[in-house]
Amino acid sequence: MLPDFSVLWVIFFILVLTFVVDRLLLRPVLGVIRKREEAIDSARELARRSATEAQSATAEFERKTTAARAEMYREMDEMRKGALNRRAEIVAETRAEAEAQVAEATRRLDIDAAEARKRLEADAQALGAAAAEKILGRRAS
């Protein structure tokens, strides 16, 4: 029994149709799918790289911010120490000036007191002599 030639034609057309569908439909569709997968992989890689760069940029920002804060606190501390030193100098200068003024006032007061004592002694002597003259009626020697 010989096979029917129509079966051979069907097999031939199925093979031709398979070849045509593969070349004209399946390969282009699979190519587009492959390109999309590559684009998705590329986008994922880019996103991963961007995330890594963002993390490193954030870490760098934090490091620089911390360094800037430390520098600012150091400068503020130096300014505070400088202000305290200047304040101590001003207090010392003011204290020295006040002590000098008190010493000068004390010296003047001592001089004035000594002059007042001399005047009082002279006045007391004169008053004593005048009182003795009045009491004795003559000049006392």
PDB file of N, CA, C and O in Angstrom, residues 37 59 92 123 129:
ATOM      1  N   GLU A  37      13.896  42.212  27.036  1.00  0.00           N
ATOM      2  CA  GLU A  37      14.576  41.636  28.199  1.00  0.00           C
ATOM      3  C   GLU A  37      15.924  42.318  28.433  1.00  0.00           C
ATOM      4  O   GLU A  37      16.294  42.625  29.566  1.00  0.00           O
ATOM      5  N   ALA A  59      26.254  59.133  51.703  1.00  0.00           N
ATOM      6  CA  ALA A  59      27.312  58.915  52.695  1.00  0.00           C
ATOM      7  C   ALA A  59      28.332  60.051  52.638  1.00  0.00           C
ATOM      8  O   ALA A  59      28.776  60.553  53.683  1.00  0.00           O
ATOM      9  N   ALA A  92      41.064  91.951  84.308  1.00  0.00           N
ATOM     10  CA  ALA A  92      42.366  92.190  84.953  1.00  0.00           C
ATOM     11  C   ALA A  92      42.788  93.652  84.782  1.00  0.00           C
ATOM     12  O   ALA A  92      43.268  94.286  85.737  1.00  0.00           O
ATOM     13  N   ASP A 123      46.712 124.789 114.622  1.00  0.00           N
ATOM     14  CA  ASP A 123      45.555 125.510 115.168  1.00  0.00           C
ATOM     15  C   ASP A 123      45.432 125.258 116.665  1.00  0.00           C
ATOM     16  O   ASP A 123      45.101 126.175 117.448  1.00  0.00           O
ATOM     17  N   ALA A 129      47.800 128.653 122.862  1.00  0.00           N
ATOM     18  CA  ALA A 129      48.546 129.865 123.216  1.00  0.00           C
ATOM     19  C   ALA A 129      47.577 131.004 123.471  1.00  0.00           C
ATOM     20  O   ALA A 129      47.735 131.785 124.441  1.00  0.00           O
TER      21      ALA A 129
END
